[in-house]
PDB file of C-alpha atoms and ligand atoms in Angstrom:
ATOM      1  CA  MET V   1     -58.903  73.888  80.814  1.00 66.00           C
ATOM      2  CA  GLU V   2     -61.731  76.393  81.348  1.00 72.00           C
ATOM      3  CA  LYS V   3     -61.094  79.828  79.835  1.00 84.00           C
ATOM      4  CA  GLU V   4     -62.480  81.900  82.696  1.00 94.00           C
ATOM      5  CA  PRO V   5     -60.725  82.236  86.014  1.00 98.00           C
ATOM      6  CA  ILE V   6     -63.293  81.682  88.779  1.00 98.00           C
ATOM      7  CA  ILE V   7     -63.725  84.850  90.852  1.00 98.00           C
ATOM      8  CA  ALA V   8     -64.155  84.206  94.592  1.00 98.00           C
ATOM      9  CA  LEU V   9     -66.973  86.530  95.691  1.00 98.00           C
ATOM     10  CA  ASP V  10     -65.872  86.749  99.312  1.00 97.00           C
ATOM     11  CA  PHE V  11     -68.182  89.576 100.378  1.00 97.00           C
ATOM     12  CA  PRO V  12     -70.564  89.750 103.353  1.00 96.00           C
ATOM     13  CA  THR V  13     -73.640  91.163 101.570  1.00 97.00           C
ATOM     14  CA  TRP V  14     -75.438  91.126  98.230  1.00 97.00           C
ATOM     15  CA  GLN V  15     -75.078  94.927  98.002  1.00 97.00           C
ATOM     16  CA  GLU V  16     -71.290  94.669  98.066  1.00 98.00           C
ATOM     17  CA  THR V  17     -71.346  91.745  95.637  1.00 98.00           C
ATOM     18  CA  GLU V  18     -73.594  93.608  93.206  1.00 97.00           C
ATOM     19  CA  GLN V  19     -71.452  96.716  93.455  1.00 97.00           C
ATOM     20  CA  PHE V  20     -68.366  94.646  92.634  1.00 98.00           C
ATOM     21  CA  LEU V  21     -70.109  93.072  89.611  1.00 98.00           C
ATOM     22  CA  VAL V  22     -71.425  96.321  88.077  1.00 97.00           C
ATOM     23  CA  PRO V  23     -68.287  97.183  86.051  1.00 97.00           C
ATOM     24  CA  PHE V  24     -68.285  93.633  84.591  1.00 96.00           C
ATOM     25  CA  ARG V  25     -71.734  94.181  83.105  1.00 85.00           C
ATOM     26  CA  GLY V  26     -72.289  92.196  79.936  1.00 79.00           C
ATOM     27  CA  GLU V  27     -69.559  89.661  80.673  1.00 93.00           C
ATOM     28  CA  GLN V  28     -70.584  86.142  81.638  1.00 95.00           C
ATOM     29  CA  LEU V  29     -68.408  85.216  84.600  1.00 98.00           C
ATOM     30  CA  TYR V  30     -67.668  82.049  86.547  1.00 98.00           C
ATOM     31  CA  VAL V  31     -68.050  83.039  90.206  1.00 98.00           C
ATOM     32  CA  LYS V  32     -67.513  81.275  93.491  1.00 98.00           C
ATOM     33  CA  VAL V  33     -69.898  81.753  96.380  1.00 98.00           C
ATOM     34  CA  GLY V  34     -68.346  80.669  99.648  1.00 97.00           C
ATOM     35  CA  MET V  35     -69.509  80.472 103.196  1.00 96.00           C
ATOM     36  CA  GLU V  36     -69.089  84.184 103.943  1.00 94.00           C
ATOM     37  CA  LEU V  37     -71.661  85.201 101.339  1.00 97.00           C
ATOM     38  CA  TYR V  38     -73.936  82.145 101.364  1.00 98.00           C
ATOM     39  CA  LEU V  39     -74.264  81.675 105.111  1.00 97.00           C
ATOM     40  CA  GLN V  40     -75.233  85.310 105.623  1.00 95.00           C
ATOM     41  CA  ASN V  41     -77.577  85.641 102.647  1.00 96.00           C
ATOM     42  CA  GLY V  42     -78.753  82.166 101.616  1.00 97.00           C
ATOM     43  CA  PRO V  43     -80.228  80.956  98.315  1.00 98.00           C
ATOM     44  CA  PHE V  44     -81.180  84.538  97.371  1.00 98.00           C
ATOM     45  CA  ILE V  45     -77.551  85.064  96.300  1.00 98.00           C
ATOM     46  CA  ILE V  46     -77.675  82.109  93.937  1.00 98.00           C
ATOM     47  CA  GLU V  47     -80.959  83.286  92.410  1.00 98.00           C
ATOM     48  CA  GLN V  48     -79.499  86.751  91.758  1.00 98.00           C
ATOM     49  CA  LEU V  49     -76.320  85.402  90.170  1.00 98.00           C
ATOM     50  CA  LYS V  50     -78.262  82.950  88.004  1.00 97.00           C
ATOM     51  CA  GLN V  51     -80.487  85.768  86.754  1.00 96.00           C
ATOM     52  CA  MET V  52     -77.284  87.529  85.670  1.00 96.00           C
ATOM     53  CA  ASN V  53     -76.288  84.355  83.773  1.00 96.00           C
ATOM     54  CA  HIS V  54     -73.114  83.771  85.722  1.00 97.00           C
ATOM     55  CA  ARG V  55     -71.856  80.227  86.267  1.00 97.00           C
ATOM     56  CA  ILE V  56     -71.613  79.328  89.934  1.00 98.00           C
ATOM     57  CA  PHE V  57     -69.276  77.264  92.099  1.00 98.00           C
ATOM     58  CA  LEU V  58     -70.933  76.915  95.527  1.00 98.00           C
ATOM     59  CA  ASP V  59     -67.953  76.453  97.840  1.00 98.00           C
ATOM     60  CA  LEU V  60     -69.444  75.330 101.154  1.00 98.00           C
ATOM     61  CA  LYS V  61     -66.933  72.525 101.806  1.00 98.00           C
ATOM     62  CA  LEU V  62     -69.400  70.243 103.529  1.00 98.00           C
ATOM     63  CA  HIS V  63     -67.953  67.915 106.171  1.00 98.00           C
ATOM     64  CA  ASP V  64     -70.351  65.993 108.446  1.00 98.00           C
ATOM     65  CA  ILE V  65     -71.727  62.484 108.847  1.00 98.00           C
ATOM     66  CA  PRO V  66     -72.671  60.799 105.533  1.00 98.00           C
ATOM     67  CA  ASN V  67     -76.445  61.074 106.005  1.00 98.00           C
ATOM     68  CA  THR V  68     -76.339  64.786 106.830  1.00 98.00           C
ATOM     69  CA  VAL V  69     -74.088  65.608 103.882  1.00 98.00           C
ATOM     70  CA  GLY V  70     -76.198  63.490 101.520  1.00 98.00           C
ATOM     71  CA  GLN V  71     -79.412  65.227 102.551  1.00 98.00           C
ATOM     72  CA  ALA V  72     -77.816  68.688 102.442  1.00 98.00           C
ATOM     73  CA  MET V  73     -76.500  68.000  98.925  1.00 98.00           C
ATOM     74  CA  LYS V  74     -79.950  66.902  97.783  1.00 98.00           C
ATOM     75  CA  GLY V  75     -81.308  70.306  98.812  1.00 97.00           C
ATOM     76  CA  LEU V  76     -78.375  72.280  97.420  1.00 97.00           C
ATOM     77  CA  ALA V  77     -78.549  70.488  94.047  1.00 97.00           C
ATOM     78  CA  ALA V  78     -82.004  71.999  93.531  1.00 95.00           C
ATOM     79  CA  LEU V  79     -80.420  75.479  93.458  1.00 96.00           C
ATOM     80  CA  GLY V  80     -79.011  74.688  90.004  1.00 95.00           C
ATOM     81  CA  VAL V  81     -75.364  75.583  90.686  1.00 97.00           C
ATOM     82  CA  ASP V  82     -72.629  74.316  88.352  1.00 97.00           C
ATOM     83  CA  MET V  83     -70.107  73.052  90.868  1.00 98.00           C
ATOM     84  CA  ILE V  84     -70.113  72.229  94.589  1.00 98.00           C
ATOM     85  CA  ASN V  85     -67.765  70.605  97.110  1.00 98.00           C
ATOM     86  CA  VAL V  86     -67.095  68.602 100.261  1.00 98.00           C
ATOM     87  CA  HIS V  87     -64.004  68.011 102.407  1.00 98.00           C
ATOM     88  CA  ALA V  88     -62.262  64.756 101.451  1.00 98.00           C
ATOM     89  CA  ALA V  89     -61.366  64.395 105.151  1.00 98.00           C
ATOM     90  CA  GLY V  90     -65.032  63.436 105.686  1.00 98.00           C
ATOM     91  CA  GLY V  91     -64.216  60.034 104.163  1.00 98.00           C
ATOM     92  CA  VAL V  92     -65.238  57.850 101.228  1.00 98.00           C
ATOM     93  CA  GLU V  93     -68.696  57.029 102.571  1.00 98.00           C
ATOM     94  CA  MET V  94     -69.487  60.719 103.091  1.00 98.00           C
ATOM     95  CA  MET V  95     -68.323  61.595  99.567  1.00 98.00           C
ATOM     96  CA  LYS V  96     -70.402  58.733  98.083  1.00 98.00           C
ATOM     97  CA  ARG V  97     -73.497  59.992  99.874  1.00 98.00           C
ATOM     98  CA  ALA V  98     -72.763  63.508  98.614  1.00 98.00           C
ATOM     99  CA  CYS V  99     -72.808  62.153  95.027  1.00 98.00           C
ATOM    100  CA  GLU V 100     -76.058  60.294  95.648  1.00 98.00           C
ATOM    101  CA  GLY V 101     -77.649  63.377  97.227  1.00 98.00           C
ATOM    102  CA  LEU V 102     -76.709  65.488  94.224  1.00 98.00           C
ATOM    103  CA  ASP V 103     -78.090  62.890  91.814  1.00 97.00           C
ATOM    104  CA  ALA V 104     -81.352  62.798  93.765  1.00 97.00           C
ATOM    105  CA  GLY V 105     -81.766  66.574  93.977  1.00 97.00           C
ATOM    106  CA  ALA V 106     -80.470  67.818  90.616  1.00 96.00           C
ATOM    107  CA  GLN V 107     -83.108  69.177  88.225  1.00 88.00           C
ATOM    108  CA  GLY V 108     -81.018  68.436  85.148  1.00 88.00           C
ATOM    109  CA  SER V 109     -77.404  67.442  84.983  1.00 91.00           C
ATOM    110  CA  ARG V 110     -75.742  66.975  88.349  1.00 95.00           C
ATOM    111  CA  PRO V 111     -73.330  69.733  89.476  1.00 98.00           C
ATOM    112  CA  VAL V 112     -69.639  68.879  89.284  1.00 98.00           C
ATOM    113  CA  LEU V 113     -68.619  67.527  92.695  1.00 98.00           C
ATOM    114  CA  LEU V 114     -65.175  68.375  94.030  1.00 98.00           C
ATOM    115  CA  ALA V 115     -63.427  67.299  97.204  1.00 98.00           C
ATOM    116  CA  VAL V 116     -61.143  69.686  99.073  1.00 98.00           C
ATOM    117  CA  THR V 117     -57.818  67.953  99.808  1.00 97.00           C
ATOM    118  CA  GLN V 118     -55.628  70.135 102.021  1.00 95.00           C
ATOM    119  CA  LEU V 119     -56.538  73.826 102.115  1.00 93.00           C
ATOM    120  CA  THR V 120     -54.107  76.041 100.220  1.00 89.00           C
ATOM    121  CA  SER V 121     -53.663  78.022 103.442  1.00 92.00           C
ATOM    122  CA  THR V 122     -52.239  74.889 105.149  1.00 94.00           C
ATOM    123  CA  SER V 123     -48.464  74.411 105.208  1.00 96.00           C
ATOM    124  CA  GLU V 124     -46.900  70.970 105.570  1.00 96.00           C
ATOM    125  CA  GLU V 125     -45.768  71.882 109.079  1.00 97.00           C
ATOM    126  CA  ALA V 126     -49.264  72.977 110.134  1.00 97.00           C
ATOM    127  CA  MET V 127     -50.811  69.822 108.631  1.00 97.00           C
ATOM    128  CA  GLN V 128     -48.369  67.595 110.530  1.00 97.00           C
ATOM    129  CA  GLN V 129     -48.798  69.434 113.820  1.00 97.00           C
ATOM    130  CA  ASP V 130     -52.513  70.308 113.772  1.00 97.00           C
ATOM    131  CA  GLN V 131     -53.895  67.234 112.021  1.00 96.00           C
ATOM    132  CA  LEU V 132     -51.189  64.787 113.143  1.00 97.00           C
ATOM    133  CA  ILE V 133     -50.805  63.577 109.543  1.00 97.00           C
ATOM    134  CA  LYS V 134     -47.203  62.414 109.516  1.00 96.00           C
ATOM    135  CA  VAL V 135     -46.613  62.102 105.775  1.00 97.00           C
ATOM    136  CA  PRO V 136     -45.456  64.830 103.352  1.00 97.00           C
ATOM    137  CA  LEU V 137     -48.263  67.194 102.354  1.00 97.00           C
ATOM    138  CA  GLY V 138     -48.147  66.075  98.702  1.00 96.00           C
ATOM    139  CA  GLU V 139     -48.778  62.491  99.761  1.00 97.00           C
ATOM    140  CA  SER V 140     -51.787  63.484 101.851  1.00 97.00           C
ATOM    141  CA  VAL V 141     -53.233  65.475  98.934  1.00 96.00           C
ATOM    142  CA  ARG V 142     -52.686  62.593  96.488  1.00 97.00           C
ATOM    143  CA  HIS V 143     -54.265  60.128  98.892  1.00 98.00           C
ATOM    144  CA  TYR V 144     -57.345  62.328  99.339  1.00 98.00           C
ATOM    145  CA  ALA V 145     -57.613  62.735  95.541  1.00 98.00           C
ATOM    146  CA  GLN V 146     -57.575  58.952  95.015  1.00 98.00           C
ATOM    147  CA  LYS V 147     -60.223  58.484  97.718  1.00 98.00           C
ATOM    148  CA  ALA V 148     -62.356  61.217  96.139  1.00 98.00           C
ATOM    149  CA  GLN V 149     -62.130  59.497  92.760  1.00 98.00           C
ATOM    150  CA  GLU V 150     -62.999  56.133  94.304  1.00 98.00           C
ATOM    151  CA  ALA V 151     -66.102  57.735  95.873  1.00 98.00           C
ATOM    152  CA  GLY V 152     -67.313  59.120  92.531  1.00 98.00           C
ATOM    153  CA  CYS V 153     -66.241  62.778  92.819  1.00 98.00           C
ATOM    154  CA  ASP V 154     -65.371  64.587  89.571  1.00 98.00           C
ATOM    155  CA  GLY V 155     -62.218  66.166  90.915  1.00 98.00           C
ATOM    156  CA  VAL V 156     -60.480  67.955  93.740  1.00 98.00           C
ATOM    157  CA  VAL V 157     -59.562  71.368  95.040  1.00 96.00           C
ATOM    158  CA  CYS V 158     -55.789  71.471  95.544  1.00 94.00           C
ATOM    159  CA  SER V 159     -52.896  73.862  95.080  1.00 94.00           C
ATOM    160  CA  VAL V 160     -51.132  74.240  91.727  1.00 95.00           C
ATOM    161  CA  LEU V 161     -48.100  72.624  93.374  1.00 94.00           C
ATOM    162  CA  GLU V 162     -49.925  69.277  93.574  1.00 94.00           C
ATOM    163  CA  ALA V 163     -51.810  69.395  90.251  1.00 96.00           C
ATOM    164  CA  ALA V 164     -49.240  67.394  88.274  1.00 95.00           C
ATOM    165  CA  ALA V 165     -49.086  64.576  90.847  1.00 95.00           C
ATOM    166  CA  ILE V 166     -52.882  64.389  90.867  1.00 97.00           C
ATOM    167  CA  ARG V 167     -53.015  64.187  87.084  1.00 96.00           C
ATOM    168  CA  GLU V 168     -50.583  61.293  87.277  1.00 96.00           C
ATOM    169  CA  ALA V 169     -52.612  59.534  89.979  1.00 97.00           C
ATOM    170  CA  CYS V 170     -56.165  60.261  88.786  1.00 98.00           C
ATOM    171  CA  GLY V 171     -55.910  61.104  85.077  1.00 97.00           C
ATOM    172  CA  GLU V 172     -56.373  64.139  82.861  1.00 95.00           C
ATOM    173  CA  ALA V 173     -60.181  64.292  83.027  1.00 97.00           C
ATOM    174  CA  PHE V 174     -60.252  64.459  86.834  1.00 98.00           C
ATOM    175  CA  TYR V 175     -60.716  68.153  87.749  1.00 98.00           C
ATOM    176  CA  LYS V 176     -57.881  69.968  89.472  1.00 98.00           C
ATOM    177  CA  VAL V 177     -59.385  73.238  90.683  1.00 97.00           C
ATOM    178  CA  THR V 178     -56.691  75.437  92.170  1.00 97.00           C
ATOM    179  CA  PRO V 179     -57.045  78.406  94.532  1.00 95.00           C
ATOM    180  CA  GLY V 180     -53.961  79.973  96.109  1.00 95.00           C
ATOM    181  CA  ILE V 181     -53.378  81.988  92.933  1.00 97.00           C
ATOM    182  CA  ARG V 182     -51.244  85.101  93.271  1.00 97.00           C
ATOM    183  CA  LEU V 183     -49.723  87.505  90.770  1.00 96.00           C
ATOM    184  CA  LYS V 184     -45.930  87.788  90.830  1.00 92.00           C
ATOM    185  CA  GLY V 185     -44.917  90.459  93.364  1.00 89.00           C
ATOM    186  CA  GLY V 186     -48.397  90.489  94.953  1.00 90.00           C
ATOM    187  CA  GLN V 187     -49.312  89.744  98.566  1.00 91.00           C
ATOM    188  CA  ALA V 188     -49.725  86.113  99.668  1.00 92.00           C
ATOM    189  CA  ASP V 189     -52.266  87.056 102.420  1.00 92.00           C
ATOM    190  CA  ASP V 190     -53.101  83.894 104.412  1.00 92.00           C
ATOM    191  CA  GLN V 191     -52.317  81.553 101.502  1.00 88.00           C
ATOM    192  CA  LYS V 192     -49.241  79.312 101.810  1.00 93.00           C
ATOM    193  CA  ARG V 193     -49.078  77.101  98.687  1.00 91.00           C
ATOM    194  CA  ILE V 194     -49.310  79.674  95.910  1.00 93.00           C
ATOM    195  CA  ALA V 195     -48.593  79.972  92.181  1.00 94.00           C
ATOM    196  CA  ASP V 196     -49.350  82.492  89.460  1.00 96.00           C
ATOM    197  CA  PRO V 197     -51.978  81.971  86.685  1.00 97.00           C
ATOM    198  CA  ALA V 198     -49.387  81.188  83.992  1.00 97.00           C
ATOM    199  CA  GLU V 199     -47.765  78.530  86.197  1.00 96.00           C
ATOM    200  CA  ALA V 200     -51.222  77.063  86.845  1.00 97.00           C
ATOM    201  CA  ARG V 201     -51.790  76.773  83.087  1.00 96.00           C
ATOM    202  CA  LYS V 202     -48.394  75.187  82.456  1.00 96.00           C
ATOM    203  CA  ILE V 203     -48.695  72.702  85.301  1.00 94.00           C
ATOM    204  CA  GLY V 204     -52.207  71.670  84.265  1.00 91.00           C
ATOM    205  CA  SER V 205     -54.890  73.122  86.554  1.00 96.00           C
ATOM    206  CA  THR V 206     -58.363  72.561  85.113  1.00 97.00           C
ATOM    207  CA  MET V 207     -59.667  75.806  86.621  1.00 97.00           C
ATOM    208  CA  ILE V 208     -58.185  78.516  88.814  1.00 98.00           C
ATOM    209  CA  VAL V 209     -59.945  80.332  91.663  1.00 98.00           C
ATOM    210  CA  VAL V 210     -58.881  83.914  92.313  1.00 98.00           C
ATOM    211  CA  GLY V 211     -60.219  86.123  95.077  1.00 98.00           C
ATOM    212  CA  ARG V 212     -58.317  89.026  96.634  1.00 97.00           C
ATOM    213  CA  PRO V 213     -55.900  89.649  93.712  1.00 98.00           C
ATOM    214  CA  ILE V 214     -59.065  90.675  91.793  1.00 98.00           C
ATOM    215  CA  THR V 215     -61.590  91.749  94.446  1.00 98.00           C
ATOM    216  CA  LYS V 216     -59.124  93.977  96.353  1.00 97.00           C
ATOM    217  CA  ALA V 217     -57.431  95.413  93.243  1.00 97.00           C
ATOM    218  CA  ALA V 218     -57.690  99.154  92.588  1.00 97.00           C
ATOM    219  CA  ASP V 219     -59.245  98.237  89.211  1.00 97.00           C
ATOM    220  CA  PRO V 220     -60.889  94.798  89.516  1.00 98.00           C
ATOM    221  CA  VAL V 221     -61.873  94.562  85.839  1.00 98.00           C
ATOM    222  CA  ALA V 222     -58.290  95.275  84.717  1.00 97.00           C
ATOM    223  CA  ALA V 223     -56.975  92.773  87.272  1.00 97.00           C
ATOM    224  CA  TYR V 224     -59.467  90.154  86.048  1.00 98.00           C
ATOM    225  CA  GLN V 225     -58.468  90.711  82.405  1.00 97.00           C
ATOM    226  CA  HIS V 226     -54.787  90.429  83.344  1.00 97.00           C
ATOM    227  CA  VAL V 227     -55.354  87.164  85.258  1.00 98.00           C
ATOM    228  CA  LYS V 228     -57.469  85.839  82.373  1.00 97.00           C
ATOM    229  CA  ALA V 229     -54.740  86.679  79.824  1.00 97.00           C
ATOM    230  CA  LEU V 230     -52.031  84.982  81.911  1.00 97.00           C
ATOM    231  CA  TRP V 231     -54.273  81.966  82.447  1.00 97.00           C
ATOM    232  CA  GLY V 232     -55.139  81.767  78.748  1.00 96.00           C
ATOM    233  CA  GLY V 233     -51.497  82.166  77.670  1.00 93.00           C
ATOM    234  CA  GLN V 234     -52.032  85.560  76.014  1.00 90.00           C
ATOM    235  CA  ALA V 235     -49.763  87.559  78.341  1.00 80.00           C
TER     236      ALA V 235
HETATM  237  O1  C5P O 301     -58.574  85.656  98.084  1.00 81.44           O
HETATM  238  P1  C5P O 301     -58.048  84.305  97.660  1.00 81.44           P
HETATM  239  O2  C5P O 301     -57.582  84.291  96.217  1.00 81.44           O
HETATM  240  O3  C5P O 301     -57.021  83.766  98.614  1.00 81.44           O
HETATM  241  O4  C5P O 301     -59.323  83.369  97.730  1.00 81.44           O
HETATM  242  C1  C5P O 301     -59.261  81.984  97.560  1.00 81.44           C
HETATM  243  C2  C5P O 301     -60.630  81.418  97.701  1.00 81.44           C
HETATM  244  O5  C5P O 301     -60.567  80.019  97.513  1.00 81.44           O
HETATM  245  C3  C5P O 301     -61.272  81.645  99.070  1.00 81.44           C
HETATM  246  O6  C5P O 301     -62.651  81.883  98.844  1.00 81.44           O
HETATM  247  C4  C5P O 301     -61.067  80.338  99.791  1.00 81.44           C
HETATM  248  O7  C5P O 301     -62.127  80.049 100.680  1.00 81.44           O
HETATM  249  C5  C5P O 301     -61.055  79.332  98.656  1.00 81.44           C
HETATM  250  N1  C5P O 301     -60.307  78.098  98.883  1.00 81.44           N
HETATM  251  C6  C5P O 301     -58.946  78.073  99.167  1.00 81.44           C
HETATM  252  N2  C5P O 301     -58.294  76.886  99.355  1.00 81.44           N
HETATM  253  C7  C5P O 301     -58.949  75.732  99.254  1.00 81.44           C
HETATM  254  C8  C5P O 301     -60.320  75.733  98.958  1.00 81.44           C
HETATM  255  C9  C5P O 301     -60.955  76.936  98.758  1.00 81.44           C
HETATM  256  O8  C5P O 301     -58.327  79.141  99.235  1.00 81.44           O
HETATM  257  N3  C5P O 301     -58.311  74.584  99.353  1.00 81.44           N
END
């Protein structure tokens, strides 16, 4: 289990991101850059965050034909991020090519490669209706996790609710990175499969990803420290 919760920097500009980070000065954070920030600002964002010594999860959830994903990963690996991901729905061949691309492009050790199973904003009903996957959601997530492992990925993104089943299917060392984290009594927003940081620790997430409960809090540093204490078992 990693000590730091990963903060989802879901902001549109570097100015807003920098402003958010100012009160954390001095603290080495693990941050997540997703498509909102990266697609509007590009590699500049990664350079800035690296200069500040933060660890970076680049959450672009690639999903395309194997050759395109492999080549894109080769380029992204050169940015020197710590963790990166694809959609498991892209298939085993696509995930294998993502691994190969990262190996070819990494300047040192290869970033951790995760596969997104079912988004934490997807309910079982929505999965069955929209994707026409007619099995229970947990079974779909477990299946994707096994395929990701077979392809050479280091772990998956899933909800806390599926972490235990994935540990059983794929082992302890296989990463279970869990968004959909909410504090008790807080708003769920668009997330459907949620749990709080203490539950994530007990159930066995490897890392948690937390966005709005920290970024939209009246006092983001206090919210971060609270999440970190719950996650670490000190609260
Ligand atoms: O604000 P919130 O805590 O809901 O943010 C969760 C973050 O995790 C978002 O950046 C979202 O894109 C990401 N994510 C997710 N579910 C996944 C994969 C990534 O919520 N399965």
